[in-house]
Amino acid sequence: MVEKYFGWMPKSAPVKLPDISEPRQTAEKFKSRVDRLAPKPGWAAGYHVPARGTPEWYAMGLIDQMLVKGQDSRLYRKLVAETGIAGEVGGGINFPLGNMFNYQGPMLWSFNFTHDANRSRDEIKAAVDSVIEDLRTKPVSAEELARARTKMRSSLYSTIDGTGRIGLIDLLAVYALFDNDPNKVNQIEDGFAKVTPALIQKTAQEYLRSTNRSIYAIDPGAAPAAAPKPAGAK
């Protein structure tokens, strides 16, 4: 009886995972909606990112630091400090569900903010594009790249050394589950160390192009009234 219910079980056939890869986006997408509960208008953009673990993916992690992480980031300086369009900018890879490490499959780098109603979408888009295109067309300095690495390293160790070291446990589980090698957690810093200004620009040119972007805007106010039903309709 014990052998029957608690004995050895034959190994089942491996489960074939579905292909969830996405085609290369070739046109900018835009959607908006009216939200009666929104106190202010909102604006968000998302870009498809390189495959996880590739050199370009590491570069995208540093681009994230340069563009939206901290008050020294380019989008913060442009949208908050210089133009006053927004009061804060938030974003990241796999934002806000997790971090750039704990996912598998297609993913977005995204950012969002709220703004005053007197700021037009054209003004906002022009401000964002000026920052993005500057990164796409001009090599970053060695100083800015070094600062991005320092910020990334600080963020990584803050995650690892958090309460109960849950962040480290998460990373070990992620690399065990997705890569079958939890030791890869020790190679993260090396991946970022190999990123060059040329790779930053190459990655930005491909993944920060407007045709790889989807924009979503929220307008406060009452939703449009539904069209009346024709006479006799149920």
mmCIF file of C-alpha atoms in Angstrom:
data_model
loop_
_atom_site.group_PDB
_atom_site.id
_atom_site.type_symbol
_atom_site.label_atom_id
_atom_site.label_comp_id
_atom_site.label_asym_id
_atom_site.label_seq_id
_atom_site.Cartn_x
_atom_site.Cartn_y
_atom_site.Cartn_z
ATOM 1 C CA MET A 1 0.000 0.000 0.000
ATOM 2 C CA VAL A 2 2.802 2.446 0.892
ATOM 3 C CA GLU A 3 4.652 1.574 -2.304
ATOM 4 C CA LYS A 4 1.485 2.047 -4.344
ATOM 5 C CA TYR A 5 0.683 5.538 -3.101
ATOM 6 C CA PHE A 6 4.096 6.914 -2.118
ATOM 7 C CA GLY A 7 6.527 4.984 -4.289
ATOM 8 C CA TRP A 8 8.449 5.999 -7.395
ATOM 9 C CA MET A 9 6.518 7.658 -10.220
ATOM 10 C CA PRO A 10 7.670 7.613 -13.840
ATOM 11 C CA LYS A 11 8.811 10.965 -15.228
ATOM 12 C CA SER A 12 6.254 12.576 -17.500
ATOM 13 C CA ALA A 13 7.071 13.954 -20.927
ATOM 14 C CA PRO A 14 8.399 17.544 -20.948
ATOM 15 C CA VAL A 15 5.732 20.173 -21.473
ATOM 16 C CA LYS A 16 6.137 22.009 -24.760
ATOM 17 C CA LEU A 17 5.941 25.717 -24.038
ATOM 18 C CA PRO A 18 3.921 27.896 -26.418
ATOM 19 C CA ASP A 19 5.671 30.379 -28.693
ATOM 20 C CA ILE A 20 4.719 33.807 -27.349
ATOM 21 C CA SER A 21 7.247 35.795 -29.372
ATOM 22 C CA GLU A 22 5.955 38.948 -31.043
ATOM 23 C CA PRO A 23 6.690 40.359 -34.505
ATOM 24 C CA ARG A 24 8.778 43.500 -34.832
ATOM 25 C CA GLN A 25 6.564 46.542 -34.390
ATOM 26 C CA THR A 26 6.741 48.789 -37.444
ATOM 27 C CA ALA A 27 4.276 51.587 -36.681
ATOM 28 C CA GLU A 28 3.580 53.789 -33.697
ATOM 29 C CA LYS A 29 0.324 53.007 -31.886
ATOM 30 C CA PHE A 30 -1.892 55.408 -29.952
ATOM 31 C CA LYS A 31 -4.895 54.828 -27.706
ATOM 32 C CA SER A 32 -6.737 57.045 -25.245
ATOM 33 C CA ARG A 33 -9.715 56.926 -22.934
ATOM 34 C CA VAL A 34 -11.756 59.187 -20.701
ATOM 35 C CA ASP A 35 -11.629 58.375 -16.982
ATOM 36 C CA ARG A 36 -14.178 60.114 -14.767
ATOM 37 C CA LEU A 37 -12.080 59.299 -11.671
ATOM 38 C CA ALA A 38 -8.791 60.691 -12.999
ATOM 39 C CA PRO A 39 -7.857 63.982 -11.269
ATOM 40 C CA LYS A 40 -5.402 64.949 -14.045
ATOM 41 C CA PRO A 41 -4.553 63.848 -17.582
ATOM 42 C CA GLY A 42 -2.040 61.026 -17.906
ATOM 43 C CA TRP A 43 0.455 60.055 -20.605
ATOM 44 C CA ALA A 44 2.375 56.794 -20.988
ATOM 45 C CA ALA A 45 4.627 55.208 -23.601
ATOM 46 C CA GLY A 46 5.932 51.676 -23.989
ATOM 47 C CA TYR A 47 8.705 50.280 -26.190
ATOM 48 C CA HIS A 48 9.459 46.624 -26.907
ATOM 49 C CA VAL A 49 12.817 45.656 -25.383
ATOM 50 C CA PRO A 50 15.578 43.299 -26.562
ATOM 51 C CA ALA A 51 15.463 39.632 -25.645
ATOM 52 C CA ARG A 52 16.350 38.994 -22.020
ATOM 53 C CA GLY A 53 20.018 38.220 -21.397
ATOM 54 C CA THR A 54 21.356 39.658 -24.665
ATOM 55 C CA PRO A 55 24.001 42.424 -24.799
ATOM 56 C CA GLU A 56 21.296 44.824 -26.021
ATOM 57 C CA TRP A 57 19.113 43.908 -23.041
ATOM 58 C CA TYR A 58 21.897 44.911 -20.665
ATOM 59 C CA ALA A 59 22.283 48.142 -22.640
ATOM 60 C CA MET A 60 18.547 48.762 -22.317
ATOM 61 C CA GLY A 61 18.863 48.400 -18.562
ATOM 62 C CA LEU A 62 21.405 51.220 -18.506
ATOM 63 C CA ILE A 63 19.305 53.292 -20.922
ATOM 64 C CA ASP A 64 16.490 52.951 -18.399
ATOM 65 C CA GLN A 65 18.777 54.421 -15.742
ATOM 66 C CA MET A 66 19.738 57.297 -18.020
ATOM 67 C CA LEU A 67 16.185 58.170 -19.029
ATOM 68 C CA VAL A 68 13.856 57.668 -16.052
ATOM 69 C CA LYS A 69 15.694 56.644 -12.900
ATOM 70 C CA GLY A 70 16.359 59.496 -10.493
ATOM 71 C CA GLN A 71 16.293 63.266 -10.716
ATOM 72 C CA ASP A 72 19.449 63.228 -12.851
ATOM 73 C CA SER A 73 17.672 61.200 -15.559
ATOM 74 C CA ARG A 74 17.079 62.835 -18.919
ATOM 75 C CA LEU A 75 13.294 62.576 -19.000
ATOM 76 C CA TYR A 76 13.001 63.843 -15.424
ATOM 77 C CA ARG A 77 15.159 66.856 -16.231
ATOM 78 C CA LYS A 78 13.182 67.630 -19.385
ATOM 79 C CA LEU A 79 9.626 66.968 -18.221
ATOM 80 C CA VAL A 80 9.911 68.075 -14.598
ATOM 81 C CA ALA A 81 12.864 70.418 -14.075
ATOM 82 C CA GLU A 82 12.957 72.258 -17.415
ATOM 83 C CA THR A 83 9.407 72.375 -18.807
ATOM 84 C CA GLY A 84 7.274 71.670 -15.741
ATOM 85 C CA ILE A 85 5.068 69.396 -17.828
ATOM 86 C CA ALA A 86 5.049 66.748 -15.091
ATOM 87 C CA GLY A 87 5.713 66.638 -11.368
ATOM 88 C CA GLU A 88 7.223 63.161 -11.471
ATOM 89 C CA VAL A 89 8.160 60.486 -14.006
ATOM 90 C CA GLY A 90 8.120 56.764 -13.298
ATOM 91 C CA GLY A 91 9.024 53.789 -15.412
ATOM 92 C CA GLY A 92 11.266 50.857 -16.156
ATOM 93 C CA ILE A 93 11.491 47.437 -17.778
ATOM 94 C CA ASN A 94 8.642 45.202 -16.580
ATOM 95 C CA PHE A 95 7.286 48.264 -14.770
ATOM 96 C CA PRO A 96 5.388 48.278 -12.437
ATOM 97 C CA LEU A 97 4.926 44.506 -12.140
ATOM 98 C CA GLY A 98 8.528 43.614 -11.290
ATOM 99 C CA ASN A 99 12.056 44.372 -12.452
ATOM 100 C CA MET A 100 14.107 43.776 -15.580
ATOM 101 C CA PHE A 101 15.220 40.344 -14.377
ATOM 102 C CA ASN A 102 12.092 38.520 -13.226
ATOM 103 C CA TYR A 103 10.181 37.818 -16.409
ATOM 104 C CA GLN A 104 10.414 35.605 -19.477
ATOM 105 C CA GLY A 105 9.223 36.414 -22.995
ATOM 106 C CA PRO A 106 8.284 39.701 -24.688
ATOM 107 C CA MET A 107 8.456 42.774 -22.480
ATOM 108 C CA LEU A 108 8.154 46.568 -22.574
ATOM 109 C CA TRP A 109 10.227 49.428 -21.272
ATOM 110 C CA SER A 110 7.650 52.027 -20.300
ATOM 111 C CA PHE A 111 7.242 55.289 -18.448
ATOM 112 C CA ASN A 112 4.303 57.445 -17.412
ATOM 113 C CA PHE A 113 3.343 60.676 -15.728
ATOM 114 C CA THR A 114 0.401 62.974 -15.087
ATOM 115 C CA HIS A 115 0.299 66.548 -16.337
ATOM 116 C CA ASP A 116 -1.779 69.714 -16.207
ATOM 117 C CA ALA A 117 -4.725 69.965 -18.576
ATOM 118 C CA ASN A 118 -3.225 72.978 -20.370
ATOM 119 C CA ARG A 119 -0.385 70.838 -21.767
ATOM 120 C CA SER A 120 -1.221 69.525 -25.220
ATOM 121 C CA ARG A 121 -0.362 66.068 -26.463
ATOM 122 C CA ASP A 122 1.720 67.603 -29.232
ATOM 123 C CA GLU A 123 3.766 69.576 -26.679
ATOM 124 C CA ILE A 124 4.286 66.478 -24.540
ATOM 125 C CA LYS A 125 5.260 64.282 -27.459
ATOM 126 C CA ALA A 126 7.704 66.896 -28.753
ATOM 127 C CA ALA A 127 9.392 67.129 -25.342
ATOM 128 C CA VAL A 128 9.673 63.351 -25.030
ATOM 129 C CA ASP A 129 10.936 62.957 -28.594
ATOM 130 C CA SER A 130 13.636 65.576 -28.085
ATOM 131 C CA VAL A 131 15.075 63.494 -25.237
ATOM 132 C CA ILE A 132 14.744 60.144 -26.989
ATOM 133 C CA GLU A 133 16.194 61.364 -30.291
ATOM 134 C CA ASP A 134 19.145 62.958 -28.533
ATOM 135 C CA LEU A 135 20.044 59.559 -27.099
ATOM 136 C CA ARG A 136 19.493 57.854 -30.457
ATOM 137 C CA THR A 137 21.660 60.258 -32.444
ATOM 138 C CA LYS A 138 24.484 61.233 -30.065
ATOM 139 C CA PRO A 139 26.871 58.879 -28.241
ATOM 140 C CA VAL A 140 26.619 59.028 -24.461
ATOM 141 C CA SER A 141 29.643 60.239 -22.553
ATOM 142 C CA ALA A 142 31.818 57.896 -20.531
ATOM 143 C CA GLU A 143 30.773 59.831 -17.424
ATOM 144 C CA GLU A 144 27.047 59.321 -18.028
ATOM 145 C CA LEU A 145 27.552 55.629 -18.772
ATOM 146 C CA ALA A 146 29.577 55.199 -15.574
ATOM 147 C CA ARG A 147 26.866 56.987 -13.590
ATOM 148 C CA ALA A 148 24.203 54.701 -15.074
ATOM 149 C CA ARG A 149 26.233 51.639 -14.086
ATOM 150 C CA THR A 150 26.618 52.966 -10.551
ATOM 151 C CA LYS A 151 22.874 53.580 -10.272
ATOM 152 C CA MET A 152 22.114 50.117 -11.633
ATOM 153 C CA ARG A 153 24.565 48.497 -9.206
ATOM 154 C CA SER A 154 23.042 50.423 -6.310
ATOM 155 C CA SER A 155 19.544 49.335 -7.350
ATOM 156 C CA LEU A 156 20.640 45.716 -7.755
ATOM 157 C CA TYR A 157 22.254 45.511 -4.324
ATOM 158 C CA SER A 158 19.351 47.334 -2.725
ATOM 159 C CA THR A 159 17.105 44.614 -4.137
ATOM 160 C CA ILE A 160 19.407 41.790 -3.055
ATOM 161 C CA ASP A 161 19.971 43.110 0.470
ATOM 162 C CA GLY A 162 16.346 43.983 1.182
ATOM 163 C CA THR A 163 14.307 42.665 4.101
ATOM 164 C CA GLY A 164 14.820 38.933 4.447
ATOM 165 C CA ARG A 165 16.925 38.982 1.270
ATOM 166 C CA ILE A 166 13.730 38.269 -0.659
ATOM 167 C CA GLY A 167 15.255 40.036 -3.662
ATOM 168 C CA LEU A 168 18.159 37.588 -3.791
ATOM 169 C CA ILE A 169 15.801 34.645 -3.413
ATOM 170 C CA ASP A 170 13.716 36.029 -6.274
ATOM 171 C CA LEU A 171 16.756 36.405 -8.547
ATOM 172 C CA LEU A 172 17.999 32.896 -7.764
ATOM 173 C CA ALA A 173 14.543 31.506 -8.496
ATOM 174 C CA VAL A 174 14.287 33.481 -11.735
ATOM 175 C CA TYR A 175 17.605 32.252 -13.107
ATOM 176 C CA ALA A 176 16.873 28.693 -11.971
ATOM 177 C CA LEU A 177 13.427 28.710 -13.593
ATOM 178 C CA PHE A 178 14.118 30.608 -16.811
ATOM 179 C CA ASP A 179 17.807 29.841 -17.413
ATOM 180 C CA ASN A 180 18.330 26.582 -15.514
ATOM 181 C CA ASP A 181 21.362 28.215 -13.896
ATOM 182 C CA PRO A 182 20.933 30.148 -10.630
ATOM 183 C CA ASN A 183 24.664 30.925 -10.713
ATOM 184 C CA LYS A 184 23.921 33.476 -13.442
ATOM 185 C CA VAL A 185 22.981 35.873 -10.678
ATOM 186 C CA ASN A 186 26.736 36.285 -10.207
ATOM 187 C CA GLN A 187 27.156 37.370 -13.852
ATOM 188 C CA ILE A 188 24.713 40.280 -13.808
ATOM 189 C CA GLU A 189 27.279 42.978 -13.045
ATOM 190 C CA ASP A 190 29.612 41.647 -15.729
ATOM 191 C CA GLY A 191 26.847 41.995 -18.313
ATOM 192 C CA PHE A 192 26.418 45.686 -17.524
ATOM 193 C CA ALA A 193 30.194 46.221 -17.399
ATOM 194 C CA LYS A 194 30.496 45.125 -21.034
ATOM 195 C CA VAL A 195 28.094 47.787 -22.332
ATOM 196 C CA THR A 196 29.815 50.492 -24.409
ATOM 197 C CA PRO A 197 28.610 53.900 -25.640
ATOM 198 C CA ALA A 198 28.407 52.396 -29.142
ATOM 199 C CA LEU A 199 26.127 49.602 -27.909
ATOM 200 C CA ILE A 200 23.955 52.133 -26.069
ATOM 201 C CA GLN A 201 23.464 54.109 -29.289
ATOM 202 C CA LYS A 202 22.877 50.988 -31.412
ATOM 203 C CA THR A 203 20.275 49.725 -28.948
ATOM 204 C CA ALA A 204 18.563 53.106 -28.728
ATOM 205 C CA GLN A 205 18.408 53.425 -32.506
ATOM 206 C CA GLU A 206 16.574 50.116 -32.857
ATOM 207 C CA TYR A 207 14.430 49.933 -29.736
ATOM 208 C CA LEU A 208 13.657 53.608 -29.060
ATOM 209 C CA ARG A 209 12.452 54.386 -32.573
ATOM 210 C CA SER A 210 8.952 55.869 -32.674
ATOM 211 C CA THR A 211 7.692 52.934 -34.746
ATOM 212 C CA ASN A 212 8.487 50.630 -31.800
ATOM 213 C CA ARG A 213 6.374 52.742 -29.455
ATOM 214 C CA SER A 214 2.809 52.564 -28.160
ATOM 215 C CA ILE A 215 1.338 55.657 -26.476
ATOM 216 C CA TYR A 216 -1.603 55.648 -24.082
ATOM 217 C CA ALA A 217 -3.296 58.798 -22.815
ATOM 218 C CA ILE A 218 -5.962 59.316 -20.167
ATOM 219 C CA ASP A 219 -8.263 62.331 -20.079
ATOM 220 C CA PRO A 220 -10.281 63.155 -16.955
ATOM 221 C CA GLY A 221 -13.993 63.765 -17.291
ATOM 222 C CA ALA A 222 -17.266 62.016 -17.894
ATOM 223 C CA ALA A 223 -17.312 59.280 -20.507
ATOM 224 C CA PRO A 224 -19.257 60.093 -23.698
ATOM 225 C CA ALA A 225 -22.930 59.263 -23.408
ATOM 226 C CA ALA A 226 -23.987 56.087 -25.158
ATOM 227 C CA ALA A 227 -25.908 56.535 -28.390
ATOM 228 C CA PRO A 228 -29.664 56.074 -27.913
ATOM 229 C CA LYS A 229 -31.052 52.748 -29.027
ATOM 230 C CA PRO A 230 -33.329 52.702 -32.061
ATOM 231 C CA ALA A 231 -37.030 52.546 -31.335
ATOM 232 C CA GLY A 232 -38.111 49.015 -30.592
ATOM 233 C CA ALA A 233 -34.585 47.781 -29.815
ATOM 234 C CA LYS A 234 -34.115 45.624 -26.726
#
